[in-house]
Amino acid sequence: MAVAVVTGASRGIGRSVAVALGAAGHDVVVGYAGSPSAAEETVSLVREAGGRAVAAQADVADEGAVAGMFDLAAKEFGGVDVVVNSAGLMLLSPVADLDLADLDRMHRTNIRGSFVIAREAARRVRDGGAIVFVSTSVVGLQFPAYAGYAASKGAVEAMTLILARELRGRNITVNTVAPGPTATDLFLDGKDQATIDHLAKQPPLERLGQPEDIAGVVAFLASPAGHWVNGQTVRANGGII
């Protein structure tokens, strides 16, 4: 039985990833930052999908808390085979108006947090496993007001192939999934309906992505079928460019 640690799993893409991995037969540690009730909802959904699950509260930028989350995986399920870092923070502003405190908050979660998760995963994931990060297609689309957020996620993409190469000899894959506009609270908050409708029309498929769309790509990369994909950033965005 494979064991997965999924951060940011109390809602949105992270929750859908946890459920998809549970349905694929994984035991899942549901990592969350601030909402125990939402995390327990995810635990219930994973169990309904057929997997075992426990919740673990951890700020991804706190190395002690992250180590504790991996310790829980080992205690409850025997180890870690898959790590998915879906935790993220998005604060939008034109560069000229960007509050540097907001920039620091994003970089703490999105860059430091990704490195803390990557470091623990590199130490703990069993040979043959998979590590998946979550970026954003805005790194390529470069929408106005997204500079701080895109910069923080660009760092995640830059790390991906390097970590894959550093894990040579252990049969561990490292990939990043970069969603386009996806119907999650993180994306929808603060946007008017006209903006949402405009973005939904951009891909040739003419809709927003759903969390389940992204979860399917992550589950593939975490599966034996996806194991030949390594060191890549996969833009799961319906064809928006």
CSV table of C-alpha atoms in Angstrom, one decimal:
chain,number,residue,atom,x,y,z
A,1,MET,CA,0.0,0.0,0.0
A,2,ALA,CA,1.5,3.3,-1.1
A,3,VAL,CA,1.4,6.3,1.3
A,4,ALA,CA,1.0,9.9,0.3
A,5,VAL,CA,1.5,13.2,2.1
A,6,VAL,CA,-0.6,16.0,0.5
A,7,THR,CA,-0.3,19.6,1.7
A,8,GLY,CA,-2.9,22.2,1.3
A,9,ALA,CA,-5.4,19.3,1.3
A,10,SER,CA,-8.2,20.9,3.3
A,11,ARG,CA,-9.7,22.5,0.2
A,12,GLY,CA,-9.5,23.1,-3.5
A,13,ILE,CA,-6.9,21.3,-5.6
A,14,GLY,CA,-5.2,19.7,-2.6
A,15,ARG,CA,-8.5,18.2,-1.4
A,16,SER,CA,-9.2,16.7,-4.9
A,17,VAL,CA,-5.7,15.3,-5.1
A,18,ALA,CA,-6.0,13.6,-1.7
A,19,VAL,CA,-9.3,12.1,-2.7
A,20,ALA,CA,-8.0,10.9,-6.1
A,21,LEU,CA,-5.0,9.3,-4.4
A,22,GLY,CA,-7.2,7.6,-1.9
A,23,ALA,CA,-9.3,6.3,-4.7
A,24,ALA,CA,-6.1,4.9,-6.3
A,25,GLY,CA,-5.4,2.9,-3.2
A,26,HIS,CA,-3.1,5.3,-1.3
A,27,ASP,CA,-3.1,5.9,2.4
A,28,VAL,CA,-3.1,9.7,2.8
A,29,VAL,CA,-1.8,12.2,5.3
A,30,VAL,CA,-4.0,15.3,4.8
A,31,GLY,CA,-1.8,18.3,5.5
A,32,TYR,CA,-3.5,21.6,6.4
A,33,ALA,CA,-2.6,25.0,7.8
A,34,GLY,CA,-5.6,26.4,9.6
A,35,SER,CA,-8.9,24.6,9.4
A,36,PRO,CA,-9.2,21.3,11.3
A,37,SER,CA,-12.8,20.9,10.4
A,38,ALA,CA,-12.1,21.3,6.6
A,39,ALA,CA,-9.2,18.8,6.9
A,40,GLU,CA,-11.4,16.3,8.6
A,41,GLU,CA,-13.9,16.7,5.8
A,42,THR,CA,-11.1,15.7,3.4
A,43,VAL,CA,-10.2,12.8,5.6
A,44,SER,CA,-13.8,11.6,5.4
A,45,LEU,CA,-13.8,12.0,1.6
A,46,VAL,CA,-10.6,10.0,1.2
A,47,ARG,CA,-12.1,7.2,3.3
A,48,GLU,CA,-15.2,7.2,1.3
A,49,ALA,CA,-13.1,6.9,-1.9
A,50,GLY,CA,-11.4,3.8,-0.4
A,51,GLY,CA,-8.3,5.0,1.3
A,52,ARG,CA,-7.2,5.4,4.8
A,53,ALA,CA,-6.4,8.9,6.0
A,54,VAL,CA,-5.4,11.1,8.9
A,55,ALA,CA,-5.1,14.9,9.2
A,56,ALA,CA,-1.8,16.7,10.1
A,57,GLN,CA,-1.6,20.4,10.8
A,58,ALA,CA,1.6,21.9,9.5
A,59,ASP,CA,2.8,25.3,8.2
A,60,VAL,CA,4.8,24.2,5.2
A,61,ALA,CA,7.5,26.8,5.9
A,62,ASP,CA,8.1,25.4,9.4
A,63,GLU,CA,10.6,22.6,9.2
A,64,GLY,CA,9.7,21.2,12.6
A,65,ALA,CA,6.0,21.0,11.7
A,66,VAL,CA,6.7,19.4,8.4
A,67,ALA,CA,9.0,16.8,10.0
A,68,GLY,CA,6.2,16.0,12.4
A,69,MET,CA,3.8,15.5,9.4
A,70,PHE,CA,6.2,13.0,7.9
A,71,ASP,CA,6.7,11.4,11.3
A,72,LEU,CA,2.9,10.9,11.5
A,73,ALA,CA,2.9,9.2,8.0
A,74,ALA,CA,5.6,6.8,9.2
A,75,LYS,CA,3.8,6.1,12.5
A,76,GLU,CA,0.3,5.6,11.0
A,77,PHE,CA,1.2,4.0,7.7
A,78,GLY,CA,4.8,2.9,7.8
A,79,GLY,CA,6.5,5.5,5.5
A,80,VAL,CA,6.1,7.9,2.6
A,81,ASP,CA,6.0,7.1,-1.1
A,82,VAL,CA,4.3,10.1,-2.6
A,83,VAL,CA,4.5,13.8,-1.7
A,84,VAL,CA,2.3,16.4,-3.2
A,85,ASN,CA,2.8,20.0,-2.2
A,86,SER,CA,-0.4,21.9,-3.0
A,87,ALA,CA,-0.1,24.5,-0.3
A,88,GLY,CA,0.1,28.0,-1.7
A,89,LEU,CA,-0.7,31.6,-1.2
A,90,MET,CA,-1.8,34.1,-3.9
A,91,LEU,CA,-1.9,37.8,-3.3
A,92,LEU,CA,-2.4,40.0,-6.4
A,93,SER,CA,-1.1,43.5,-7.0
A,94,PRO,CA,0.6,45.5,-9.7
A,95,VAL,CA,4.3,45.7,-9.1
A,96,ALA,CA,4.1,49.5,-8.4
A,97,ASP,CA,1.6,49.0,-5.6
A,98,LEU,CA,2.8,45.7,-4.2
A,99,ASP,CA,3.0,45.6,-0.4
A,100,LEU,CA,6.4,44.0,0.3
A,101,ALA,CA,4.9,42.3,3.4
A,102,ASP,CA,2.5,40.5,1.0
A,103,LEU,CA,5.5,39.5,-1.2
A,104,ASP,CA,7.3,38.2,1.9
A,105,ARG,CA,4.2,36.2,2.9
A,106,MET,CA,3.9,34.6,-0.6
A,107,HIS,CA,7.6,33.8,-0.7
A,108,ARG,CA,7.5,32.2,2.7
A,109,THR,CA,4.7,29.8,1.8
A,110,ASN,CA,5.4,29.3,-1.9
A,111,ILE,CA,9.2,29.3,-2.0
A,112,ARG,CA,10.5,28.5,1.5
A,113,GLY,CA,7.5,26.1,2.0
A,114,SER,CA,8.3,24.3,-1.2
A,115,PHE,CA,11.9,23.9,-0.3
A,116,VAL,CA,11.1,22.7,3.2
A,117,ILE,CA,8.7,20.1,1.7
A,118,ALA,CA,11.3,19.2,-1.0
A,119,ARG,CA,14.0,18.7,1.6
A,120,GLU,CA,11.9,16.5,3.8
A,121,ALA,CA,10.6,14.5,0.8
A,122,ALA,CA,14.2,14.0,-0.5
A,123,ARG,CA,15.2,12.6,2.8
A,124,ARG,CA,12.1,10.4,3.4
A,125,VAL,CA,10.4,9.3,0.3
A,126,ARG,CA,11.0,5.6,-0.3
A,127,ASP,CA,12.9,4.5,-3.4
A,128,GLY,CA,10.5,4.3,-6.4
A,129,GLY,CA,8.3,7.1,-5.1
A,130,ALA,CA,7.1,10.4,-6.6
A,131,ILE,CA,7.2,14.1,-5.6
A,132,VAL,CA,4.8,16.5,-7.2
A,133,PHE,CA,4.7,20.3,-6.7
A,134,VAL,CA,2.0,22.7,-7.8
A,135,SER,CA,2.9,25.8,-9.7
A,136,THR,CA,0.7,28.0,-12.0
A,137,SER,CA,0.3,28.6,-15.7
A,138,VAL,CA,0.6,32.3,-14.9
A,139,VAL,CA,4.4,31.8,-14.9
A,140,GLY,CA,3.9,31.5,-18.7
A,141,LEU,CA,0.8,33.6,-19.2
A,142,GLN,CA,2.2,36.6,-17.3
A,143,PHE,CA,-1.1,38.3,-16.5
A,144,PRO,CA,-0.9,41.8,-15.0
A,145,ALA,CA,-1.0,41.9,-11.1
A,146,TYR,CA,0.4,38.4,-10.8
A,147,ALA,CA,4.1,39.3,-10.8
A,148,GLY,CA,4.8,38.5,-7.1
A,149,TYR,CA,2.8,35.2,-7.2
A,150,ALA,CA,4.3,34.1,-10.5
A,151,ALA,CA,7.8,34.9,-9.3
A,152,SER,CA,7.3,32.7,-6.3
A,153,LYS,CA,6.0,29.8,-8.4
A,154,GLY,CA,8.7,30.2,-11.0
A,155,ALA,CA,11.1,29.3,-8.2
A,156,VAL,CA,9.2,26.0,-7.8
A,157,GLU,CA,9.5,25.2,-11.5
A,158,ALA,CA,13.2,26.0,-11.4
A,159,MET,CA,13.8,23.5,-8.6
A,160,THR,CA,11.9,20.6,-10.3
A,161,LEU,CA,14.5,19.2,-12.7
A,162,ILE,CA,17.4,20.0,-10.3
A,163,LEU,CA,15.8,17.9,-7.5
A,164,ALA,CA,15.0,15.1,-10.0
A,165,ARG,CA,18.7,15.0,-10.9
A,166,GLU,CA,19.8,15.1,-7.3
A,167,LEU,CA,17.7,12.0,-6.6
A,168,ARG,CA,19.4,10.0,-9.4
A,169,GLY,CA,19.7,6.3,-8.5
A,170,ARG,CA,16.7,6.1,-6.2
A,171,ASN,CA,14.0,5.8,-8.9
A,172,ILE,CA,12.1,8.8,-7.6
A,173,THR,CA,10.4,11.2,-10.0
A,174,VAL,CA,10.0,14.9,-9.4
A,175,ASN,CA,7.5,16.9,-11.4
A,176,THR,CA,5.4,20.1,-11.2
A,177,VAL,CA,1.8,20.6,-12.3
A,178,ALA,CA,0.9,24.1,-13.4
A,179,PRO,CA,-2.8,24.7,-13.4
A,180,GLY,CA,-4.5,27.4,-15.5
A,181,PRO,CA,-7.6,29.2,-14.2
A,182,THR,CA,-9.3,26.7,-11.9
A,183,ALA,CA,-12.5,27.0,-10.0
A,184,THR,CA,-11.2,27.1,-6.5
A,185,ASP,CA,-11.6,29.6,-3.7
A,186,LEU,CA,-8.0,30.7,-4.2
A,187,PHE,CA,-8.8,31.7,-7.8
A,188,LEU,CA,-12.3,32.9,-7.5
A,189,ASP,CA,-11.9,35.2,-4.4
A,190,GLY,CA,-11.8,38.9,-5.3
A,191,LYS,CA,-12.8,38.4,-9.0
A,192,ASP,CA,-16.0,39.8,-10.5
A,193,GLN,CA,-18.2,37.6,-12.7
A,194,ALA,CA,-17.1,39.4,-15.9
A,195,THR,CA,-13.4,38.6,-15.1
A,196,ILE,CA,-14.2,35.0,-14.4
A,197,ASP,CA,-16.3,34.6,-17.6
A,198,HIS,CA,-13.5,36.2,-19.6
A,199,LEU,CA,-10.9,33.8,-18.3
A,200,ALA,CA,-13.2,30.8,-18.7
A,201,LYS,CA,-13.4,31.6,-22.5
A,202,GLN,CA,-9.6,31.7,-23.0
A,203,PRO,CA,-8.9,28.0,-23.3
A,204,PRO,CA,-10.1,26.2,-26.5
A,205,LEU,CA,-12.2,24.0,-24.2
A,206,GLU,CA,-14.0,27.2,-23.1
A,207,ARG,CA,-14.4,26.6,-19.4
A,208,LEU,CA,-12.5,26.9,-16.1
A,209,GLY,CA,-10.6,24.0,-14.9
A,210,GLN,CA,-12.0,22.0,-12.0
A,211,PRO,CA,-10.0,20.7,-9.1
A,212,GLU,CA,-10.6,17.2,-10.3
A,213,ASP,CA,-9.0,18.0,-13.7
A,214,ILE,CA,-5.7,18.9,-11.9
A,215,ALA,CA,-6.0,16.0,-9.4
A,216,GLY,CA,-6.2,13.5,-12.3
A,217,VAL,CA,-2.9,14.8,-13.7
A,218,VAL,CA,-1.2,14.6,-10.3
A,219,ALA,CA,-2.5,11.1,-9.7
A,220,PHE,CA,-1.1,10.0,-13.0
A,221,LEU,CA,2.3,11.4,-12.2
A,222,ALA,CA,2.2,9.6,-8.8
A,223,SER,CA,1.2,6.3,-10.4
A,224,PRO,CA,3.4,3.7,-12.1
A,225,ALA,CA,1.9,4.7,-15.5
A,226,GLY,CA,3.4,8.2,-15.1
A,227,HIS,CA,6.8,7.2,-13.8
A,228,TRP,CA,8.6,7.8,-17.0
A,229,VAL,CA,7.7,11.5,-16.8
A,230,ASN,CA,10.4,13.1,-14.7
A,231,GLY,CA,11.8,16.6,-14.1
A,232,GLN,CA,8.9,18.2,-16.0
A,233,THR,CA,6.4,21.1,-15.5
A,234,VAL,CA,3.1,20.0,-16.9
A,235,ARG,CA,0.8,22.9,-17.8
A,236,ALA,CA,-2.7,21.5,-17.1
A,237,ASN,CA,-4.7,24.5,-18.4
A,238,GLY,CA,-7.0,23.4,-21.2
A,239,GLY,CA,-4.8,24.9,-23.9
A,240,ILE,CA,-4.8,28.5,-22.7
A,241,ILE,CA,-1.7,30.3,-24.0
